[in-house]
């Protein structure tokens, strides 16, 4: 466990470019391109790839940035253990207005705990149902694997 080295961090940042290259090959995923390109931008402009700030960052990327960090904090990673919900929310709150769009953080605090508990308590069948109910409307039947 521990922080990534500078070299490891540079390699990790490459996933944005690799992901955008993949997305561009599938026209039906064009709506995802903003998320892939800008989910590591920070609300205060200190993020990467383009150094966007505040409302310059597409809304879907601002939402995904919150979800991505929440997932990273609550998940076991090779370099760290999983944090509890409360520890995660404390960190998210500290990033309000700097790392994250404050409005999105406020909304996370409104719905986060109930949604987190529901997902944590769901079995695989329930998780699949939640995913199908929320994802299927976004795609044509021939696009779903």
Steps between C-alpha positions, in 0.01 A plus 500: 500500500602861448488776242571447133845599377521786249557244224203290607282812515602598145412150378166515682418837339538329161167322551324822403664512157468124448135507603419789268671321210283194563178701534562684173487165321137445597260775387227378737734589790558860388295629793757341733797685354468803731500272803806308386694815408410718797424285806836595655447874463456676833248773569781742592685434171790296642403169338597341170470455182399849385519702822131590481344684793152524652218502249747454212505134604205318338231413755519126428876506569443694825249238614724211398798659681305479825395139433855402397663639814226357722560158346878532531477594867256222593686230304811300577783601266853358470631809679230544770215343690132589472369789710166495679202697372546765770874540434429527128230762548733706721758504219237579238374792710854639529522497118177700462574801279865410440507148362125466441202706386340609831147446368575139411656437842191650666281262300724206590444580866124503438484150345837335565445311822177325398634412155830374643323279754264361233788407271710354782214283619388382155582154373630444147151453358378829645812682376442364149138619516605849615755515217251378237233745614739794486713411196264323257301817415822661376563242226325322214458126552765421236758708691470308827741214542 
